[in-house]
Coordinates of C-alpha atoms in Angstrom, one line a residue:
X1 CA 34.9 4.2 -17.3
X2 CA 33.6 0.8 -17.3
X3 CA 30.8 0.7 -19.0
X4 CA 28.8 -1.6 -16.0
X5 CA 25.5 -2.2 -17.0
X6 CA 22.1 -0.1 -15.5
X7 CA 21.6 -0.5 -12.6
X8 CA 18.0 -1.8 -10.9
X9 CA 17.7 0.2 -8.1
X10 CA 13.8 0.9 -5.9
X11 CA 11.9 4.0 -4.4
X12 CA 13.4 7.6 -4.1
X13 CA 17.4 5.7 -4.2
X14 CA 16.7 5.9 -8.5
X15 CA 14.4 9.3 -8.5
X16 CA 18.0 10.2 -6.6
X17 CA 20.0 8.6 -9.9
X18 CA 17.6 10.3 -12.4
X19 CA 18.3 13.7 -11.2
X20 CA 21.9 13.7 -10.6
X21 CA 22.0 11.9 -14.3
X22 CA 20.0 14.6 -15.5
X23 CA 22.6 17.4 -14.3
X24 CA 25.4 14.9 -16.3
X25 CA 23.9 15.4 -18.8
X26 CA 22.9 18.8 -19.6
X27 CA 26.6 19.6 -17.8
X28 CA 27.5 17.8 -21.4
X29 CA 24.7 19.5 -23.9
X30 CA 26.5 22.4 -22.8
X31 CA 29.8 21.8 -23.6
X32 CA 31.5 19.6 -20.4
X33 CA 32.6 16.7 -20.5
X34 CA 31.1 13.6 -19.0
X35 CA 34.6 12.0 -17.0
X36 CA 34.9 16.2 -15.6
X37 CA 30.9 15.6 -14.2
X38 CA 31.5 12.1 -13.0
X39 CA 34.5 13.4 -10.7
X40 CA 32.3 15.4 -9.2
X41 CA 29.6 13.4 -8.1
X42 CA 29.3 12.2 -5.0
X43 CA 31.4 8.8 -4.3
X44 CA 28.2 6.3 -3.7
X45 CA 25.8 7.1 -6.4
X46 CA 28.3 8.1 -9.0
X47 CA 28.8 4.2 -10.8
X48 CA 24.7 3.6 -10.9
X49 CA 25.3 7.9 -12.6
X50 CA 27.5 6.5 -14.8
X51 CA 25.6 3.7 -16.0
X52 CA 22.6 5.3 -16.5
X53 CA 24.7 8.4 -18.2
X54 CA 26.1 6.1 -20.7
X55 CA 22.3 4.8 -21.2
X56 CA 20.8 8.2 -21.8
X57 CA 23.0 9.3 -24.3
X58 CA 23.8 6.7 -26.8
X59 CA 20.0 8.3 -26.9
X60 CA 19.5 11.3 -26.6
X61 CA 19.4 12.6 -29.8
X62 CA 16.4 10.7 -30.3
X63 CA 15.7 11.9 -27.2
X64 CA 16.0 14.9 -27.7
X65 CA 13.6 15.0 -31.0
X66 CA 11.0 13.3 -28.8
X67 CA 10.8 16.4 -26.4
X68 CA 10.4 18.2 -29.4
X69 CA 7.3 16.9 -30.4
X70 CA 5.8 16.6 -27.1
X71 CA 6.7 20.1 -25.7
X72 CA 7.4 21.8 -28.4
X73 CA 8.0 24.8 -26.0
X74 CA 11.2 24.1 -24.2
X75 CA 11.0 23.5 -20.4
X76 CA 13.3 24.8 -17.9
X77 CA 16.7 23.2 -17.7
X78 CA 16.3 21.2 -15.0
X79 CA 13.2 19.3 -15.9
X80 CA 14.2 19.1 -20.1
X81 CA 17.2 17.2 -18.3
X82 CA 14.6 14.6 -16.5
X83 CA 12.2 14.5 -19.2
X84 CA 15.4 14.0 -21.4
X85 CA 16.5 11.0 -19.3
X86 CA 12.9 9.5 -18.8
X87 CA 12.7 9.5 -22.7
X88 CA 15.7 8.1 -23.4
X89 CA 15.0 5.0 -21.0
X90 CA 11.5 4.6 -22.5
X91 CA 12.8 4.2 -25.5
X92 CA 11.9 0.5 -27.0
X93 CA 14.2 -2.1 -26.1
X94 CA 14.4 -5.9 -26.0
X95 CA 15.6 -6.0 -22.2
X96 CA 14.7 -2.5 -20.8
X97 CA 16.7 -1.5 -17.8
X98 CA 13.6 -0.9 -15.4
X99 CA 10.0 -1.4 -16.0
X100 CA 7.8 2.0 -18.4
X101 CA 5.6 2.7 -14.9
X102 CA 8.9 2.9 -12.4
X103 CA 10.2 5.3 -15.0
X104 CA 7.4 7.4 -15.0
X105 CA 6.7 7.9 -11.3
X106 CA 10.6 8.0 -10.2
X107 CA 11.0 11.3 -13.1
X108 CA 8.1 13.1 -11.4
X109 CA 9.0 12.2 -7.8
X110 CA 13.1 13.6 -9.3
X111 CA 10.8 16.5 -10.7
X112 CA 8.6 17.1 -8.3
X113 CA 11.7 18.0 -5.3
X114 CA 13.3 20.2 -9.1
X115 CA 10.4 22.1 -9.5
X116 CA 7.5 21.1 -7.8
X117 CA 4.8 23.4 -10.4
X118 CA 6.0 21.3 -13.8
X119 CA 5.7 17.7 -12.1
X120 CA 1.9 17.5 -13.9
X121 CA 3.6 18.3 -17.6
X122 CA 6.5 15.6 -17.0
X123 CA 4.0 13.4 -16.0
X124 CA 2.0 14.2 -18.9
X125 CA 4.6 14.2 -21.9
X126 CA 5.5 10.9 -20.1
X127 CA 2.1 9.5 -20.3
X128 CA 1.3 10.7 -23.5
X129 CA 4.4 9.6 -24.9
X130 CA 3.7 5.4 -23.3
X131 CA 0.1 5.7 -25.2
X132 CA 1.9 6.6 -28.2
X133 CA 5.3 5.3 -28.4
X134 CA 5.1 3.3 -31.6
X135 CA 3.9 6.5 -33.6
X136 CA 5.8 9.2 -31.4
X137 CA 9.0 6.3 -32.3
X138 CA 8.4 6.5 -36.0
X139 CA 8.2 10.3 -36.5
X140 CA 10.9 11.1 -34.6
X141 CA 13.1 8.0 -37.0
X142 CA 12.7 10.5 -39.7
X143 CA 15.2 12.4 -38.4
X144 CA 18.6 10.9 -38.3
X145 CA 19.6 12.5 -34.9
X146 CA 17.2 10.1 -33.5
X147 CA 17.9 7.4 -36.0
X148 CA 21.3 6.8 -35.4
X149 CA 22.3 9.0 -32.0
X150 CA 24.4 11.7 -33.7
X151 CA 24.6 15.1 -34.4
X152 CA 23.3 15.4 -38.5
X153 CA 26.8 16.4 -39.7
X154 CA 28.9 13.8 -37.9
X155 CA 25.7 11.0 -39.8
X156 CA 26.9 13.3 -43.0
X157 CA 30.3 12.4 -42.7
X158 CA 30.9 9.3 -41.9
X159 CA 28.4 8.3 -44.9
X160 CA 30.6 10.6 -47.1
X161 CA 33.7 8.5 -45.8
X162 CA 32.5 5.0 -45.5
X163 CA 29.2 5.2 -47.9
X164 CA 29.2 1.1 -48.0
X165 CA 29.6 0.8 -44.1
X166 CA 28.3 4.1 -42.5
X167 CA 25.1 2.3 -41.0
X168 CA 27.2 0.1 -39.6
X169 CA 30.0 2.2 -37.9
X170 CA 26.6 4.2 -36.5
X171 CA 25.0 1.5 -35.2
X172 CA 28.2 -0.1 -33.3
X173 CA 28.7 3.1 -31.6
X174 CA 25.3 2.8 -30.0
X175 CA 26.4 -0.4 -28.2
X176 CA 28.0 -1.7 -25.5
X177 CA 31.6 -1.9 -25.8
X178 CA 33.0 -5.3 -24.9
X179 CA 36.0 -5.0 -22.2
X180 CA 39.5 -6.1 -23.5
X181 CA 42.8 -6.3 -21.1
X182 CA 46.7 -6.3 -22.3
X183 CA 48.9 -9.0 -20.2
X184 CA 51.9 -7.9 -19.1
X185 CA 54.2 -9.6 -20.8
X186 CA 57.1 -9.0 -18.0
X187 CA 54.8 -10.6 -15.4
X188 CA 52.5 -13.0 -16.5
X189 CA 51.2 -15.1 -19.7
X190 CA 47.8 -15.3 -21.3
X191 CA 47.2 -19.0 -20.1
X192 CA 48.2 -18.1 -16.7
X193 CA 46.2 -15.0 -16.5
X194 CA 43.3 -16.6 -18.1
X195 CA 43.5 -19.3 -15.4
X196 CA 43.9 -16.5 -12.9
X197 CA 40.4 -15.4 -13.8
X198 CA 39.0 -18.4 -13.9
X199 CA 39.7 -18.9 -10.0
X200 CA 38.7 -15.0 -9.1
X201 CA 35.3 -16.2 -10.8
X202 CA 35.8 -14.1 -13.5
X203 CA 35.8 -15.6 -17.7
X204 CA 37.3 -13.8 -20.8
X205 CA 38.8 -15.8 -23.9
X206 CA 42.5 -14.9 -25.8
X207 CA 42.3 -13.0 -29.4
X208 CA 43.9 -14.0 -32.4
X209 CA 45.6 -11.8 -34.7
X210 CA 48.4 -9.6 -35.2
X211 CA 49.2 -7.2 -32.2
X212 CA 46.8 -9.3 -29.9
X213 CA 49.2 -12.0 -28.3
X214 CA 48.9 -10.4 -24.8
X215 CA 45.2 -9.2 -25.7
X216 CA 41.7 -10.9 -23.5
X217 CA 38.3 -9.3 -24.3
X218 CA 36.2 -10.8 -20.9
X219 CA 33.3 -12.1 -20.9
X220 CA 31.3 -9.6 -19.3
X221 CA 33.1 -6.3 -17.8
X222 CA 34.1 -5.7 -14.6
X223 CA 35.6 -2.9 -11.9
X224 CA 39.1 -2.8 -12.6
X225 CA 39.4 -3.5 -8.5
X226 CA 38.1 -7.6 -9.1
X227 CA 40.3 -8.0 -12.0
X228 CA 43.6 -10.7 -10.8
X229 CA 46.9 -9.0 -10.0
X230 CA 45.2 -5.8 -11.2
X231 CA 47.4 -3.5 -8.5
X232 CA 50.5 -5.6 -8.7
X233 CA 50.8 -4.6 -12.9
X234 CA 50.0 -8.5 -14.3
X235 CA 47.6 -6.6 -16.4
X236 CA 46.3 -3.3 -18.1
X237 CA 42.4 -2.3 -19.3
X238 CA 43.2 -1.6 -23.5
X239 CA 40.8 -1.7 -26.9
X240 CA 42.1 -4.5 -29.0
X241 CA 42.4 -1.5 -31.3
X242 CA 44.8 0.2 -29.6
X243 CA 46.9 -2.6 -28.7
X244 CA 47.7 -2.6 -32.5
X245 CA 50.4 0.5 -31.8
X246 CA 53.2 -1.0 -29.9
X247 CA 53.5 -3.8 -31.9
X248 CA 53.6 -2.2 -35.1
X249 CA 57.0 -0.5 -33.6
X250 CA 58.4 -2.9 -32.2
X251 CA 58.1 -5.4 -35.2
X252 CA 59.2 -3.6 -37.2
X253 CA 62.8 -3.9 -35.8
X254 CA 64.4 -1.5 -33.1
X255 CA 67.5 -2.1 -31.0
X256 CA 67.7 -3.2 -27.8
X257 CA 67.7 0.1 -26.1
X258 CA 66.7 2.0 -28.7
X259 CA 65.8 5.6 -28.4
X260 CA 62.5 6.2 -28.7
X261 CA 59.8 9.5 -28.3
X262 CA 56.0 8.4 -27.5
X263 CA 54.8 12.6 -29.0
X264 CA 51.0 12.7 -27.4
X265 CA 51.6 10.0 -24.5
X266 CA 49.2 10.5 -22.2
X267 CA 46.5 8.5 -20.7
X268 CA 49.9 5.6 -21.1
X269 CA 48.6 2.6 -22.5
X270 CA 50.7 2.6 -25.5
X271 CA 53.8 4.0 -23.9
X272 CA 53.6 1.3 -21.1
X273 CA 52.8 -1.1 -24.0
X274 CA 55.9 -0.5 -25.3
X275 CA 57.8 -1.1 -22.4
X276 CA 56.2 -4.1 -21.2
X277 CA 57.5 -5.5 -24.6
X278 CA 61.0 -4.3 -25.4
X279 CA 63.8 -2.0 -23.6
X280 CA 63.9 1.4 -24.6
X281 CA 65.2 4.9 -23.9
X282 CA 61.4 6.0 -23.6
X283 CA 60.5 9.2 -23.2
X284 CA 56.7 10.4 -22.9
X285 CA 56.1 13.9 -24.0
X286 CA 52.3 15.1 -23.6
X287 CA 51.2 18.7 -23.4
X288 CA 49.3 18.5 -20.3
X289 CA 50.7 18.2 -17.8
X290 CA 47.8 16.8 -15.5
X291 CA 46.9 13.5 -17.9
X292 CA 51.0 13.5 -18.0
X293 CA 51.0 12.6 -14.5
X294 CA 48.7 9.8 -15.5
X295 CA 51.3 8.2 -17.2
X296 CA 53.6 8.4 -14.7
X297 CA 51.1 7.0 -12.5
X298 CA 50.6 4.0 -14.8
X299 CA 54.2 2.8 -15.2
X300 CA 54.9 3.4 -11.6
X301 CA 52.1 0.0 -11.1
X302 CA 53.4 -1.4 -13.5
X303 CA 56.8 -1.1 -12.4
X304 CA 57.9 0.4 -15.9
X305 CA 60.2 3.2 -16.9
X306 CA 60.4 5.9 -18.6
X307 CA 61.2 10.0 -18.6
X308 CA 58.7 11.9 -18.9
X309 CA 58.3 15.6 -19.9
X310 CA 54.8 17.8 -20.0
X311 CA 56.0 20.0 -23.3
X312 CA 53.8 20.4 -26.8
X313 CA 55.2 18.4 -29.1
X314 CA 55.6 20.9 -31.9
X315 CA 57.6 23.0 -30.3
X316 CA 61.1 21.0 -31.0
X317 CA 63.1 24.1 -29.2
X318 CA 61.6 23.3 -26.4
X319 CA 62.3 19.9 -25.2
X320 CA 64.5 18.2 -27.1
X321 CA 67.8 17.5 -26.8
X322 CA 69.4 17.1 -30.3
X323 CA 69.6 13.5 -30.2
X324 CA 67.4 11.8 -33.3
X325 CA 65.0 8.9 -32.5
X326 CA 65.1 5.5 -33.9
X327 CA 61.3 5.5 -33.6
X328 CA 58.4 7.8 -32.6
X329 CA 54.7 7.4 -32.2
X330 CA 52.7 10.0 -33.0
X331 CA 49.4 9.4 -31.1
X332 CA 47.7 12.0 -31.8
X333 CA 44.7 14.4 -31.1
X334 CA 41.8 13.8 -32.6
X335 CA 37.6 13.9 -32.9
X336 CA 37.6 10.6 -31.3
X337 CA 35.4 9.2 -33.7
X338 CA 36.3 5.8 -33.2
X339 CA 35.2 5.4 -29.1
X340 CA 32.3 6.9 -29.0
X341 CA 30.7 4.0 -27.8
X342 CA 33.5 4.0 -24.7
X343 CA 32.8 7.5 -24.2
X344 CA 29.0 8.2 -25.8
X345 CA 29.4 11.8 -24.4
X346 CA 32.0 12.8 -27.7
X347 CA 29.0 12.6 -30.5
X348 CA 28.0 15.7 -28.5
X349 CA 30.6 17.4 -27.8
X350 CA 32.1 17.8 -31.0
X351 CA 31.6 20.3 -33.7
X352 CA 31.7 20.3 -37.4
X353 CA 34.4 22.4 -37.1
X354 CA 36.8 20.9 -34.7
X355 CA 37.2 18.3 -37.8
X356 CA 39.6 20.2 -39.6
X357 CA 40.9 22.5 -36.7
X358 CA 41.8 19.4 -35.5
X359 CA 43.3 17.9 -38.9
X360 CA 46.0 20.9 -38.6
X361 CA 47.0 20.3 -35.6
X362 CA 47.7 16.8 -36.5
X363 CA 49.5 18.4 -39.9
X364 CA 51.7 20.4 -37.2
X365 CA 52.4 17.4 -35.5
X366 CA 53.9 15.3 -38.2
X367 CA 55.9 18.1 -39.5
X368 CA 57.5 18.5 -36.2
X369 CA 58.5 15.3 -35.4
X370 CA 59.2 14.0 -38.9
X371 CA 63.0 15.9 -38.4
X372 CA 63.6 14.4 -35.3
X373 CA 64.0 10.9 -36.4
X374 CA 66.8 8.7 -37.7
X375 CA 67.0 7.8 -41.6
X376 CA 65.8 4.4 -41.2
X377 CA 63.5 4.8 -38.5
X378 CA 59.7 4.6 -38.2
X379 CA 56.8 6.7 -37.2
X380 CA 53.7 5.1 -36.2
X381 CA 50.8 7.6 -36.7
X382 CA 47.9 6.4 -35.0
X383 CA 44.1 8.2 -34.5
X384 CA 41.0 6.7 -33.2
X385 CA 39.0 8.1 -35.6
X386 CA 36.9 7.2 -38.1
X387 CA 37.0 10.5 -40.4
X388 CA 39.7 9.7 -43.5
X389 CA 40.5 13.8 -42.9
X390 CA 42.1 12.1 -39.6
X391 CA 43.2 9.1 -40.9
X392 CA 44.2 8.0 -44.7
X393 CA 43.6 12.2 -46.4
X394 CA 46.7 13.7 -43.3
X395 CA 48.9 10.7 -44.3
X396 CA 48.2 11.3 -48.1
X397 CA 49.0 15.1 -47.5
X398 CA 51.9 14.8 -45.1
X399 CA 54.1 12.9 -48.0
X400 CA 53.3 15.0 -50.8
X401 CA 53.8 18.2 -48.4
X402 CA 57.5 16.3 -47.6
X403 CA 58.2 15.1 -50.5
X404 CA 57.8 11.2 -49.8
X405 CA 56.8 8.4 -51.9
X406 CA 53.7 6.1 -50.7
X407 CA 56.5 3.6 -50.4
X408 CA 57.6 5.1 -47.1
X409 CA 54.4 3.4 -45.6
X410 CA 54.8 0.0 -44.5
X411 CA 52.8 -2.5 -46.3
X412 CA 52.0 -4.1 -42.6
X413 CA 50.3 -0.8 -42.1
X414 CA 46.7 -1.5 -40.8
X415 CA 45.0 2.0 -42.1
X416 CA 41.4 2.3 -41.0
X417 CA 40.2 -0.3 -38.5
X418 CA 36.9 0.2 -38.9
X419 CA 34.5 -0.9 -35.5
X420 CA 32.7 -3.6 -37.5
X421 CA 30.3 -6.4 -35.8
X422 CA 32.2 -10.5 -35.6
X423 CA 29.4 -11.6 -38.3
X424 CA 30.4 -8.2 -40.9
X425 CA 31.3 -9.5 -44.4
X426 CA 33.7 -6.2 -44.6
X427 CA 36.3 -7.2 -46.9
X428 CA 36.1 -4.4 -48.7
X429 CA 37.0 -1.7 -46.1
X430 CA 40.0 -0.9 -45.2
X431 CA 41.5 -3.1 -42.7
X432 CA 38.0 -4.1 -40.2
X433 CA 38.5 -5.2 -37.1
X434 CA 35.6 -7.4 -35.9
X435 CA 34.7 -6.2 -31.9
X436 CA 38.0 -3.5 -31.7
X437 CA 37.3 0.3 -31.8
X438 CA 37.7 2.4 -35.1
X439 CA 41.1 3.6 -35.1
X440 CA 43.9 4.8 -37.8
X441 CA 47.6 3.6 -37.8
X442 CA 50.1 4.5 -40.4
X443 CA 54.0 3.3 -40.0
X444 CA 55.8 5.1 -42.7
X445 CA 59.9 4.2 -42.6
X446 CA 62.3 7.1 -43.0
X447 CA 64.4 6.6 -46.1
X448 CA 68.1 5.4 -45.0
X449 CA 69.4 8.0 -47.7
X450 CA 67.8 10.8 -45.8
X451 CA 70.1 13.9 -43.8
X452 CA 70.4 13.7 -39.8
X453 CA 68.1 15.2 -38.4
X454 CA 67.7 18.8 -37.7

C-alpha cells in the first residue's frame, strides 16, 4: 500500500469517506487486517479511505483515550467508529488535513445517515473537544496509549528492549515513511533510472551505504503506476532495510548456479532481489498458496524465474528433495513491529502473547532448516521486528541449542536496524539505519567441518 497524503475532498464526499474509514478502523479494532478490509472498499474511493485510515490508525490510541474522557459510556459501534475518526483527525497537528469546522460538520453528517439519533451527541462531543482541546490533550497524554499511539504493553516492551532509544523508535512509527525503490540491476542502473524519473516529472536520490547500490528514495510517494518502467520490470518498491537481505547473502560468496532456498518467500521482494543480483537455482517456499502466487507474479513482471512451492518450511519431509543448499534465506514470520509506520494497523492487531508464540515458530524454522545447509554454507535470518525476542535473543538461543560458537555469526551481520531519523546520533545502538524500517539480520556460517546435511 502506498502511503499517500490525506486527500481533501469537500461536501458529502468527506462524509462518505469518513463512514467507510470508520468501518475500516472498527474492523481493525476487531482483529481484521487493514489490507483485507481495504480490498472490499469500492475502487473509486479506496485511495481516500486508505489515506484516512492510515491517518486515524496513527492516532488511534489518542482517539480512544479522548473518547473515554469525553464520552465514558461507549456508544454503538458505528457511532464510536466515526467519533474515533473525527477525534484522531482533530488531534493537534502542524498541518491539519481539514479545517476543524469541516471535520465536525462532515462527521455529524455521516452520523446522521448511520444513526440519526446520535448526531446531536457526536456534535456535542466534538465541539466540546474543540473548546477544551489543550486541556483534553494534556490529560490524554498522561496515558501511554495516547502519548505514543501504541498499546501500553507494546510501549513497555520497546522501552525494555531499547532503554536509550525507545522514545525515538515509537515516535518514528507515527510518521509517514519514505518511498524507497530498488532498481532491477538486470535492466537499468541507478543513474539511468534517476533520469527516467526526472523525465516523468518525479524526483528522488540515490542512497549511499552497503547493500544500497540499487536503491533510490523518492522525494514524495506516488502510485506505482506513475513509476516509469514499473510494469516492464525496471524497478520495484522495497524499503531500504529490506534491501539489505540479498546483498548480505550474495556477498557472502555464492558460486554460479548456487542452490538457494528462500524459506518464507512471500510476497517475494527479497526473492526477486536475489535473482536480480545473481544466477541462482532458487526455490521459493511459502506456507500460504495465495501469498506465494504474488511471488510468481512479481518474478514474471521482472523477467526472473524461480521454482515455487507451497509448503511449511518446518515440515521438511513434505517438500525437501534431500539435496543440501548452498545458502538459505529465512525471512521468518514475526510481529512486524519494525514496519508499523507502513502498516499502522499492526500495533492494534498484535497481542502480548503473540510475541512468544512467534518466537517459537522462528526457533522451529531455524532448527528445521539448519541441517539442510551444506557445510560452509550461509543462512541469513531476518525479521522486520524491533523486539529483541525476535532478533538477537532468538539467535543467541539458537546458537546455544545447536552448540555453535558466536563466531558463526558473520562480522558483516547488521544485527538490529532501528528506525532512527537522519539526524539522530545513535552510535550506541546496534547498527542504526536512518530512514529505514526496523529490521534484524544475522548471517550465520555453517562450519566447513560439519557432517553432511540430514
